[in-house]
Coordinates of C-alpha atoms in Angstrom, one line a residue:
Chain A
X1 CA 0.0 0.0 0.0
X2 CA 1.2 3.5 -0.8
X3 CA 1.4 6.1 2.0
X4 CA -2.2 7.0 3.0
X5 CA -1.4 10.7 3.1
X6 CA -5.0 11.9 2.7
X7 CA -6.3 9.5 5.4
X8 CA -3.5 10.5 7.9
X9 CA -4.4 14.1 7.7
X10 CA -8.1 14.0 7.3
X11 CA -11.1 14.0 9.5
X12 CA -13.8 11.7 8.2
X13 CA -17.5 11.2 9.1
X14 CA -19.4 8.1 8.0
X15 CA -23.2 8.6 7.9
X16 CA -24.8 5.2 8.1
X17 CA -23.2 2.6 10.3
X18 CA -24.6 -0.6 8.8
X19 CA -22.5 -3.3 7.0
X20 CA -20.9 -1.0 4.4
X21 CA -20.3 2.1 6.6
X22 CA -19.2 -0.1 9.5
X23 CA -16.8 -2.2 7.4
X24 CA -15.3 0.9 5.8
X25 CA -14.8 2.5 9.2
X26 CA -13.0 -0.6 10.5
X27 CA -10.9 -0.9 7.3
X28 CA -9.7 2.8 7.2
X29 CA -9.6 3.8 10.9
X30 CA -6.0 2.6 11.5
X31 CA -4.9 5.1 8.9
X32 CA -7.2 8.0 9.7
X33 CA -6.6 11.2 11.7
X34 CA -10.1 11.0 13.2
X35 CA -13.2 9.2 12.2
X36 CA -16.8 10.1 13.3
X37 CA -20.0 8.1 12.9
X38 CA -23.7 9.0 12.5
X39 CA -26.6 6.6 12.5
X40 CA -30.3 7.0 13.6
X41 CA -30.4 3.4 14.9
X42 CA -29.6 3.2 18.7
X43 CA -28.3 -0.3 18.4
X44 CA -25.8 0.7 15.6
X45 CA -24.7 3.7 17.7
X46 CA -24.2 1.5 20.8
X47 CA -22.2 -1.1 18.7
X48 CA -20.2 1.6 17.0
X49 CA -19.3 3.2 20.4
X50 CA -18.3 -0.2 21.8
X51 CA -16.0 -0.9 18.8
X52 CA -13.8 2.0 20.1
X53 CA -12.8 3.0 16.6
X54 CA -14.7 6.3 16.4
X55 CA -13.8 9.7 17.8
X56 CA -17.5 10.2 18.4
X57 CA -20.8 8.6 17.4
X58 CA -24.1 10.3 17.4
X59 CA -27.6 10.1 16.0
X60 CA -27.4 13.5 14.4
X61 CA -24.7 16.0 13.3
X62 CA -22.8 17.5 16.3
X63 CA -20.5 20.5 16.3
X64 CA -17.6 18.3 15.1
X65 CA -19.4 17.8 11.8
X66 CA -18.4 21.2 10.5
X67 CA -14.7 20.2 11.0
X68 CA -14.6 17.1 8.8
X69 CA -12.8 17.0 5.5
X70 CA -14.6 14.0 4.0
X71 CA -18.2 13.0 4.3
X72 CA -19.0 9.3 3.5
X73 CA -22.6 8.5 2.8
X74 CA -23.3 4.8 3.5
X75 CA -27.1 4.6 3.7
X76 CA -29.9 3.2 1.4
X77 CA -29.9 5.1 -1.9
X78 CA -32.9 7.3 -1.3
X79 CA -31.6 8.2 2.2
X80 CA -28.3 9.2 0.5
X81 CA -30.2 11.5 -1.9
X82 CA -31.9 13.2 1.1
X83 CA -28.6 13.5 3.0
X84 CA -27.0 15.2 0.0
X85 CA -29.7 17.9 0.3
X86 CA -29.2 18.3 4.0
X87 CA -25.4 18.3 4.2
X88 CA -25.0 22.0 3.2
X89 CA -27.0 23.0 6.4
X90 CA -24.7 20.9 8.5
X91 CA -21.4 21.8 7.1
X92 CA -20.7 25.5 6.5
X93 CA -17.2 25.1 4.9
X94 CA -15.5 23.1 2.2
X95 CA -15.8 19.3 2.2
X96 CA -15.3 16.3 0.0
X97 CA -18.3 13.9 -0.3
X98 CA -18.4 10.3 -1.5
X99 CA -21.2 7.8 -1.2
X100 CA -21.4 4.0 -1.2
X101 CA -24.9 3.7 -2.8
X102 CA -25.9 0.8 -5.1
X103 CA -27.3 3.0 -7.9
X104 CA -25.6 6.1 -9.2
X105 CA -27.8 8.2 -11.5
X106 CA -30.1 9.7 -8.8
X107 CA -27.2 10.2 -6.3
X108 CA -24.9 11.9 -8.9
X109 CA -27.8 14.1 -10.0
X110 CA -28.3 15.2 -6.4
X111 CA -24.6 15.8 -6.0
X112 CA -24.6 18.0 -9.1
X113 CA -26.9 20.3 -7.2
X114 CA -24.7 20.7 -4.2
X115 CA -23.2 24.2 -3.4
X116 CA -19.8 24.8 -5.0
X117 CA -17.8 24.4 -1.8
X118 CA -18.5 20.7 -1.9
X119 CA -16.4 18.3 -3.9
X120 CA -18.6 15.3 -4.5
X121 CA -17.9 11.8 -6.1
X122 CA -20.2 8.8 -6.6
X123 CA -18.9 5.5 -5.3
X124 CA -20.1 1.9 -5.2
X125 CA -18.3 -1.0 -3.6
X126 CA -19.6 -4.2 -5.2
X127 CA -19.7 -6.4 -2.2
X128 CA -21.8 -7.1 0.8
X129 CA -23.4 -9.8 3.0
X130 CA -27.0 -10.6 3.4
X131 CA -27.0 -9.2 7.0
X132 CA -26.7 -5.4 7.2
X133 CA -25.6 -4.3 10.6
X134 CA -22.6 -2.7 12.3
X135 CA -22.2 -6.0 14.2
X136 CA -21.7 -7.9 10.9
X137 CA -19.2 -5.4 9.6
X138 CA -15.8 -6.7 8.6
X139 CA -12.6 -4.8 7.6
X140 CA -11.9 -7.3 4.9
X141 CA -15.3 -6.9 3.2
X142 CA -14.0 -5.0 0.2
X143 CA -10.9 -7.0 -0.5
X144 CA -10.5 -8.1 -4.1
X145 CA -13.9 -6.7 -5.1
X146 CA -14.7 -3.9 -7.7
X147 CA -15.2 -0.4 -6.3
X148 CA -16.8 1.8 -8.9
X149 CA -16.2 5.5 -9.1
X150 CA -18.6 7.7 -11.1
X151 CA -16.9 11.2 -11.1
X152 CA -18.9 14.4 -11.8
X153 CA -17.4 17.1 -14.1
X154 CA -16.9 19.2 -10.9
X155 CA -15.1 16.4 -9.0
X156 CA -11.5 17.5 -8.2
X157 CA -8.3 15.6 -8.8
X158 CA -7.8 15.7 -5.1
X159 CA -11.1 14.0 -4.4
X160 CA -10.2 11.3 -7.0
X161 CA -6.8 10.7 -5.5
X162 CA -8.3 10.5 -2.0
X163 CA -10.9 8.0 -3.2
X164 CA -8.2 5.9 -4.9
X165 CA -6.2 6.0 -1.7
X166 CA -9.1 4.7 0.3
X167 CA -9.9 1.9 -2.3
X168 CA -6.2 0.9 -2.2
X169 CA -6.3 0.9 1.6
X170 CA -9.3 -1.4 1.7
X171 CA -7.9 -3.7 -1.0
X172 CA -10.6 -3.2 -3.6
X173 CA -10.2 -2.5 -7.3
X174 CA -11.0 0.9 -8.8
X175 CA -13.3 1.0 -11.9
X176 CA -14.3 4.3 -13.5
X177 CA -17.7 4.5 -15.1
X178 CA -20.4 7.0 -15.9
X179 CA -23.5 6.7 -13.8
X180 CA -25.8 5.7 -16.7
X181 CA -23.6 2.8 -17.7
X182 CA -23.0 1.8 -14.1
X183 CA -26.8 1.6 -13.4
X184 CA -27.4 -0.4 -16.6
X185 CA -24.7 -3.0 -16.0
X186 CA -25.3 -3.3 -12.3
X187 CA -29.0 -4.0 -12.9
X188 CA -27.8 -7.2 -14.6
X189 CA -25.0 -8.2 -12.3
X190 CA -26.6 -7.3 -9.0
X191 CA -30.2 -6.0 -8.9
X192 CA -31.9 -8.6 -11.0
X193 CA -30.0 -11.4 -9.2
X194 CA -31.5 -10.0 -5.9
X195 CA -35.1 -10.2 -7.3
X196 CA -34.5 -13.7 -8.8
X197 CA -33.2 -15.0 -5.4
X198 CA -36.2 -13.4 -3.7
X199 CA -38.7 -15.0 -6.1
X200 CA -36.9 -18.4 -5.9
X201 CA -37.3 -18.4 -2.1
X202 CA -40.9 -17.2 -2.3
X203 CA -42.0 -20.1 -4.5
X204 CA -40.0 -22.9 -2.7
X205 CA -42.5 -24.8 -0.6
X206 CA -41.9 -25.1 3.1
X207 CA -42.2 -28.9 3.1
X208 CA -39.2 -29.1 0.7
X209 CA -36.9 -27.4 3.3
X210 CA -35.3 -30.7 4.3
X211 CA -34.1 -31.1 0.7
X212 CA -32.1 -27.8 0.7
X213 CA -28.5 -28.3 -0.1
X214 CA -25.6 -26.0 -0.9
X215 CA -27.0 -25.2 -4.4
X216 CA -30.2 -23.7 -3.1
X217 CA -28.3 -21.8 -0.4
X218 CA -26.0 -20.2 -2.9
X219 CA -28.8 -19.4 -5.4
X220 CA -31.2 -17.9 -2.9
X221 CA -28.7 -16.2 -0.6
X222 CA -29.5 -12.7 -1.8
X223 CA -33.1 -13.2 -0.7
X224 CA -32.0 -12.2 2.8
X225 CA -31.1 -8.7 1.7
X226 CA -32.8 -5.8 3.6
X227 CA -36.1 -4.9 1.9
X228 CA -35.5 -1.2 2.6
X229 CA -32.1 -1.3 0.9
X230 CA -33.5 -3.3 -2.1
X231 CA -36.6 -1.2 -2.5
X232 CA -34.5 2.0 -2.8
X233 CA -32.4 0.3 -5.5
X234 CA -35.5 -0.8 -7.4
X235 CA -37.0 2.7 -7.3
X236 CA -33.8 4.4 -8.5
X237 CA -32.9 2.0 -11.2
X238 CA -36.4 0.9 -12.2
X239 CA -36.2 1.0 -16.0
X240 CA -32.9 -0.8 -16.3
X241 CA -34.2 -3.5 -13.9
X242 CA -37.4 -3.9 -15.8
X243 CA -35.5 -4.3 -19.1
X244 CA -33.2 -6.9 -17.6
X245 CA -36.0 -8.9 -15.9
X246 CA -37.8 -9.0 -19.3
X247 CA -34.6 -10.4 -21.0
X248 CA -34.3 -13.0 -18.2
X249 CA -38.0 -13.9 -18.5
X250 CA -37.6 -14.4 -22.2
X251 CA -34.6 -16.7 -21.8
X252 CA -36.2 -18.7 -19.1
X253 CA -39.3 -19.1 -21.3
X254 CA -37.1 -20.4 -24.2
X255 CA -35.7 -23.1 -21.8
X256 CA -39.1 -23.9 -20.5
X257 CA -40.6 -24.3 -24.0
X258 CA -37.7 -26.5 -25.2
X259 CA -38.3 -28.7 -22.1
X260 CA -42.0 -28.8 -22.6
X261 CA -41.7 -29.8 -26.2
X262 CA -38.9 -32.3 -25.4
X263 CA -36.4 -30.7 -27.9
X264 CA -33.5 -32.0 -26.0
X265 CA -30.6 -31.3 -28.4
X266 CA -31.7 -27.7 -28.7
X267 CA -32.2 -27.5 -24.9
X268 CA -28.6 -28.9 -24.4
X269 CA -27.3 -26.2 -26.8
X270 CA -29.2 -23.4 -24.9
X271 CA -27.9 -24.7 -21.5
X272 CA -24.4 -24.9 -22.9
X273 CA -24.7 -21.3 -24.1
X274 CA -25.6 -20.2 -20.5
X275 CA -22.7 -22.2 -19.1
X276 CA -20.2 -20.7 -21.6
X277 CA -21.4 -17.2 -20.8
X278 CA -21.0 -17.9 -17.1
X279 CA -17.4 -19.0 -17.6
X280 CA -16.7 -16.1 -19.9
X281 CA -18.2 -13.5 -17.4
X282 CA -16.1 -14.9 -14.5
X283 CA -12.9 -15.1 -16.6
X284 CA -13.0 -11.3 -17.3
Chain B
X1 CA -19.3 -43.0 14.3
X2 CA -20.5 -46.5 15.1
X3 CA -18.4 -49.5 14.0
X4 CA -18.6 -49.6 10.1
X5 CA -19.2 -53.4 10.2
X6 CA -20.7 -53.6 6.7
X7 CA -17.9 -51.6 5.1
X8 CA -15.2 -53.6 6.9
X9 CA -16.5 -56.8 5.4
X10 CA -17.7 -55.7 2.0
X11 CA -16.3 -55.4 -1.4
X12 CA -17.7 -52.3 -3.2
X13 CA -17.6 -51.1 -6.8
X14 CA -18.4 -47.5 -7.7
X15 CA -19.4 -47.0 -11.3
X16 CA -18.8 -43.4 -12.3
X17 CA -15.7 -41.7 -10.9
X18 CA -16.7 -38.0 -11.2
X19 CA -17.2 -35.7 -8.3
X20 CA -19.8 -37.8 -6.4
X21 CA -18.4 -41.2 -7.0
X22 CA -14.8 -40.0 -6.4
X23 CA -15.8 -38.2 -3.2
X24 CA -17.7 -41.2 -1.9
X25 CA -14.7 -43.5 -2.7
X26 CA -12.4 -41.2 -0.8
X27 CA -14.7 -40.9 2.2
X28 CA -15.4 -44.6 2.6
X29 CA -12.2 -46.2 1.4
X30 CA -10.5 -46.2 4.8
X31 CA -13.3 -48.3 6.2
X32 CA -13.8 -50.7 3.3
X33 CA -12.5 -54.2 2.7
X34 CA -12.0 -53.5 -0.9
X35 CA -13.1 -50.8 -3.3
X36 CA -13.2 -51.0 -7.1
X37 CA -13.9 -48.2 -9.7
X38 CA -15.3 -48.1 -13.2
X39 CA -15.4 -45.1 -15.5
X40 CA -15.4 -44.8 -19.3
X41 CA -13.3 -41.6 -19.2
X42 CA -9.6 -42.3 -19.5
X43 CA -8.7 -39.1 -17.5
X44 CA -10.9 -40.2 -14.6
X45 CA -9.4 -43.7 -14.7
X46 CA -5.9 -42.3 -14.6
X47 CA -6.7 -39.9 -11.7
X48 CA -8.4 -42.7 -9.8
X49 CA -5.5 -45.1 -10.2
X50 CA -3.1 -42.3 -9.1
X51 CA -5.2 -41.7 -6.0
X52 CA -4.1 -45.2 -4.8
X53 CA -7.4 -45.8 -3.0
X54 CA -8.8 -48.4 -5.4
X55 CA -8.1 -52.2 -5.5
X56 CA -8.6 -51.9 -9.3
X57 CA -10.0 -49.3 -11.8
X58 CA -11.1 -50.1 -15.3
X59 CA -13.2 -48.9 -18.1
X60 CA -15.6 -51.9 -18.0
X61 CA -16.5 -54.7 -15.6
X62 CA -13.6 -57.1 -15.0
X63 CA -13.7 -60.6 -13.4
X64 CA -13.6 -59.0 -9.9
X65 CA -17.0 -57.4 -10.6
X66 CA -18.8 -60.6 -9.9
X67 CA -17.3 -60.7 -6.4
X68 CA -18.6 -57.4 -5.1
X69 CA -21.2 -57.1 -2.4
X70 CA -22.4 -53.5 -3.1
X71 CA -22.6 -51.7 -6.4
X72 CA -22.8 -47.9 -6.2
X73 CA -24.1 -46.1 -9.3
X74 CA -22.7 -42.6 -9.5
X75 CA -23.4 -41.5 -13.1
X76 CA -25.9 -39.1 -14.7
X77 CA -29.5 -40.2 -14.2
X78 CA -30.1 -41.8 -17.6
X79 CA -26.8 -43.6 -17.5
X80 CA -27.7 -45.0 -14.1
X81 CA -31.0 -46.3 -15.6
X82 CA -29.0 -48.0 -18.4
X83 CA -26.5 -49.4 -15.9
X84 CA -29.3 -50.9 -13.8
X85 CA -30.4 -52.9 -16.9
X86 CA -26.8 -54.1 -17.6
X87 CA -25.8 -55.1 -14.1
X88 CA -27.5 -58.5 -14.2
X89 CA -25.3 -59.5 -17.1
X90 CA -22.2 -58.4 -15.2
X91 CA -22.9 -59.9 -11.8
X92 CA -24.2 -63.5 -11.7
X93 CA -24.8 -63.6 -7.9
X94 CA -26.5 -61.6 -5.1
X95 CA -25.6 -58.0 -4.7
X96 CA -26.8 -54.8 -3.1
X97 CA -27.3 -51.8 -5.4
X98 CA -27.5 -48.1 -4.5
X99 CA -27.4 -45.1 -6.7
X100 CA -26.5 -41.4 -6.2
X101 CA -28.7 -39.9 -8.9
X102 CA -30.5 -36.6 -8.7
X103 CA -33.9 -37.8 -9.6
X104 CA -35.5 -41.0 -8.3
X105 CA -38.7 -42.0 -10.0
X106 CA -37.1 -43.4 -13.2
X107 CA -34.2 -45.0 -11.3
X108 CA -36.4 -46.7 -8.7
X109 CA -38.7 -47.9 -11.5
X110 CA -35.7 -49.5 -13.3
X111 CA -34.6 -51.0 -9.9
X112 CA -38.0 -52.6 -9.5
X113 CA -37.4 -54.6 -12.7
X114 CA -34.0 -56.0 -11.5
X115 CA -33.8 -59.8 -10.9
X116 CA -34.7 -60.9 -7.4
X117 CA -31.1 -61.6 -6.4
X118 CA -30.4 -57.9 -6.3
X119 CA -31.2 -55.7 -3.3
X120 CA -31.6 -52.2 -4.7
X121 CA -32.1 -48.8 -2.9
X122 CA -32.4 -45.3 -4.4
X123 CA -30.1 -42.7 -2.9
X124 CA -29.4 -39.0 -3.5
X125 CA -26.8 -37.0 -1.6
X126 CA -27.8 -33.3 -1.8
X127 CA -24.5 -31.7 -2.4
X128 CA -22.0 -31.0 -5.1
X129 CA -19.7 -28.6 -6.7
X130 CA -19.9 -26.9 -10.1
X131 CA -16.9 -29.0 -11.3
X132 CA -17.6 -32.6 -11.8
X133 CA -14.4 -34.6 -12.0
X134 CA -12.4 -37.1 -10.0
X135 CA -9.8 -34.4 -9.5
X136 CA -12.3 -32.2 -7.8
X137 CA -13.6 -34.9 -5.5
X138 CA -13.4 -34.4 -1.8
X139 CA -13.9 -36.8 1.1
X140 CA -15.8 -34.1 3.1
X141 CA -18.2 -33.3 0.3
X142 CA -21.2 -34.9 2.0
X143 CA -20.6 -33.6 5.5
X144 CA -23.7 -32.0 7.1
X145 CA -25.8 -32.3 3.9
X146 CA -29.0 -34.3 3.4
X147 CA -28.7 -37.8 1.9
X148 CA -32.1 -39.0 0.7
X149 CA -33.0 -42.7 0.6
X150 CA -36.0 -43.9 -1.4
X151 CA -36.4 -47.6 -0.4
X152 CA -38.3 -50.0 -2.6
X153 CA -40.7 -52.5 -1.1
X154 CA -38.2 -55.2 -1.9
X155 CA -35.3 -53.3 -0.3
X156 CA -34.0 -55.4 2.7
X157 CA -33.3 -54.2 6.2
X158 CA -29.7 -55.1 5.6
X159 CA -29.4 -52.8 2.6
X160 CA -31.0 -50.0 4.6
X161 CA -28.6 -50.5 7.5
X162 CA -25.6 -50.6 5.1
X163 CA -26.8 -47.4 3.5
X164 CA -27.2 -45.7 6.9
X165 CA -23.8 -46.9 7.9
X166 CA -22.3 -45.3 4.8
X167 CA -24.2 -42.0 5.4
X168 CA -23.0 -42.0 9.0
X169 CA -19.5 -42.6 7.8
X170 CA -19.5 -39.7 5.3
X171 CA -21.1 -37.3 7.8
X172 CA -24.4 -36.8 5.9
X173 CA -28.0 -36.8 7.3
X174 CA -30.4 -39.6 6.3
X175 CA -33.8 -38.6 5.1
X176 CA -36.3 -41.2 4.0
X177 CA -38.7 -40.2 1.2
X178 CA -40.8 -41.8 -1.5
X179 CA -39.5 -41.2 -5.1
X180 CA -42.5 -39.1 -6.2
X181 CA -42.2 -36.7 -3.3
X182 CA -38.5 -36.6 -3.6
X183 CA -38.7 -35.6 -7.3
X184 CA -41.3 -32.9 -6.6
X185 CA -39.5 -31.3 -3.8
X186 CA -36.1 -31.5 -5.3
X187 CA -37.4 -29.8 -8.5
X188 CA -37.9 -26.7 -6.2
X189 CA -34.8 -26.9 -4.1
X190 CA -32.3 -28.0 -6.8
X191 CA -33.4 -28.4 -10.4
X192 CA -35.1 -25.1 -11.0
X193 CA -32.3 -23.2 -9.2
X194 CA -29.9 -24.7 -11.8
X195 CA -32.1 -23.5 -14.7
X196 CA -32.4 -20.0 -13.1
X197 CA -28.7 -19.7 -12.6
X198 CA -28.1 -20.8 -16.2
X199 CA -30.6 -18.2 -17.5
X200 CA -29.2 -15.5 -15.3
X201 CA -25.7 -16.1 -16.7
X202 CA -27.1 -16.3 -20.3
X203 CA -28.7 -12.8 -20.2
X204 CA -25.9 -11.0 -18.3
X205 CA -24.0 -8.9 -20.9
X206 CA -20.3 -9.5 -21.3
X207 CA -19.5 -5.8 -21.0
X208 CA -20.9 -5.9 -17.4
X209 CA -18.4 -8.5 -16.3
X210 CA -16.2 -6.0 -14.5
X211 CA -19.2 -5.3 -12.2
X212 CA -19.5 -8.8 -11.0
X213 CA -19.3 -9.1 -7.2
X214 CA -19.9 -11.9 -4.7
X215 CA -23.8 -11.6 -5.1
X216 CA -23.7 -12.6 -8.8
X217 CA -21.1 -15.3 -8.2
X218 CA -23.3 -16.9 -5.6
X219 CA -26.5 -16.5 -7.7
X220 CA -25.1 -17.8 -10.9
X221 CA -22.7 -20.5 -9.5
X222 CA -24.9 -23.4 -10.6
X223 CA -24.6 -22.3 -14.2
X224 CA -21.3 -24.1 -14.3
X225 CA -23.0 -27.5 -13.8
X226 CA -22.3 -30.1 -16.5
X227 CA -24.9 -29.9 -19.3
X228 CA -25.0 -33.7 -19.6
X229 CA -25.8 -34.2 -15.9
X230 CA -28.4 -31.4 -15.9
X231 CA -30.1 -32.6 -19.1
X232 CA -30.6 -36.1 -17.6
X233 CA -32.2 -34.4 -14.6
X234 CA -34.5 -32.3 -16.8
X235 CA -35.6 -35.3 -18.8
X236 CA -36.4 -37.5 -15.9
X237 CA -38.1 -34.8 -13.7
X238 CA -39.7 -32.8 -16.6
X239 CA -43.3 -32.3 -15.3
X240 CA -42.3 -31.3 -11.8
X241 CA -39.7 -28.9 -13.1
X242 CA -42.1 -27.3 -15.6
X243 CA -44.7 -26.8 -12.8
X244 CA -42.1 -25.2 -10.6
X245 CA -40.7 -22.9 -13.4
X246 CA -44.3 -21.8 -14.0
X247 CA -44.7 -20.9 -10.3
X248 CA -41.4 -19.0 -10.4
X249 CA -42.4 -17.1 -13.6
X250 CA -45.7 -16.1 -12.0
X251 CA -44.1 -14.7 -8.9
X252 CA -41.4 -12.9 -10.8
X253 CA -44.1 -11.4 -13.0
X254 CA -45.9 -10.1 -9.9
X255 CA -42.7 -8.4 -8.7
X256 CA -42.1 -7.0 -12.2
X257 CA -45.7 -5.6 -12.5
X258 CA -45.5 -4.0 -9.1
X259 CA -42.3 -2.3 -10.1
X260 CA -43.6 -1.3 -13.5
X261 CA -46.7 0.3 -11.9
X262 CA -44.6 1.8 -9.0
X263 CA -46.8 0.2 -6.3
X264 CA -43.9 0.3 -3.8
X265 CA -45.7 -0.6 -0.6
X266 CA -47.1 -3.7 -2.2
X267 CA -43.7 -4.4 -3.7
X268 CA -42.1 -4.1 -0.3
X269 CA -44.7 -6.5 1.2
X270 CA -44.0 -9.0 -1.7
X271 CA -40.2 -8.8 -1.2
X272 CA -40.6 -9.2 2.5
X273 CA -42.6 -12.3 1.9
X274 CA -39.8 -13.8 -0.1
X275 CA -37.3 -12.8 2.5
X276 CA -39.4 -14.4 5.3
X277 CA -39.8 -17.6 3.3
X278 CA -36.0 -17.7 2.7
X279 CA -35.4 -17.5 6.5
X280 CA -38.1 -20.0 7.3
X281 CA -36.7 -22.5 4.7
X282 CA -33.2 -22.2 6.1
X283 CA -34.3 -22.4 9.7
X284 CA -35.9 -25.8 9.2

């Protein structure tokens, strides 16, 4: 790791102390000058205080808020959009702002509207667990996973360098994308998989539970995702997700029809195509 | 573990030295009197010989075949059905027969037609990996997972006790079911998840590959399953799978329509229902 010069000299506040905010705090705290935390959930506050890694933790911005150099927004997407609107009231001076939200168009649009003294940058670490709480946070959560940055025209070189330093520090891999492309691609690689896992769980009969093996566990794992987090994603990436669900439905229907009509050599070819695409996607 | 009395005094042949057959061989070999292996794939034969755990390995039944007490069928489902028809030619005496196939109705029907000197039992260990080869086999593959037994009326107590001894020995959990119920339930917990994973991979655009995180990896993992193995499953459990795909399609369509019409409170309730069912299934 290169010298974390920005972290060493910066005061940082993380708003939202769930899995993502908590894990980021744990991963960067050893290199930070000071790190503060904000969450509205009393349990998250208590767990964050107990962790001993924060300078202060509170349920709302306190006087120290106006002294921070970097504001990290680690909440559900629509909460992040609301926070972006409130931050100027809480911080009278210059500050950098980055978020960890799962969709980027609405967040970056809100960032565009921030007063000039702010230096905002969209961010999205592509990782997670099904359980979203400070207790389940883990400093190694980001290691080896993509961390997408969606810069605005106004985003400074300094902010980009700071973000890259953080990503380097937590062991993730930086990918630059525009928000539109990000939201389209991530609908395929993340949002629709969540909906599929949820639907799979919903239609699996309770009496079949004893026949659950590692395959089902893996396929349905994302069904445990927080509904609040998922709903914000669906609302802010609605059209891309609808398009991708439709593509999935069509393909599933092709397989179903081939099975129904017992066209097994075509079915084998279609299944092989899915298998090849799986290997090709994972190789890249 | 109780004393593996049957294993200690039995000669066993495993036909099919892929992931399942290879893993079973590795897990039980330390307790067996003698274990033989058969596979038509030269690479599997070579790897099995190298492993040093078999008394003999060949591409077809050799004179020792007629001396074995237990025949384990660890091939794709339709190959198992063919093997069941051939075994009487290869083994002139009494023998117990168990299979490890993923569907049970067609296999148990074939077993019913075996000459009286055979003592057959349907079996299905609910585990696996995406890679099916002797090289990827693993003695701990079965640990903690369900192992379904579907006895025939003609199955002896001795065969059941032997099977339970093997299941105990490999650390799996015995579940008794009839073949019809097995095939219906397993279409929901295993076969449809395979098709869904395959479809998900098929419709994920290559240019989105850089945005693949652990969620997609988990959701699409089963897409790597061997097409030959999967196709045999689909053919021998066709109607259950079609019914279950239809249920899944309907539920996915409900979610899609709620998102399309922006009925977010109903959408949240539907997603919550899937999440609750996921937790309920995994708790059991």
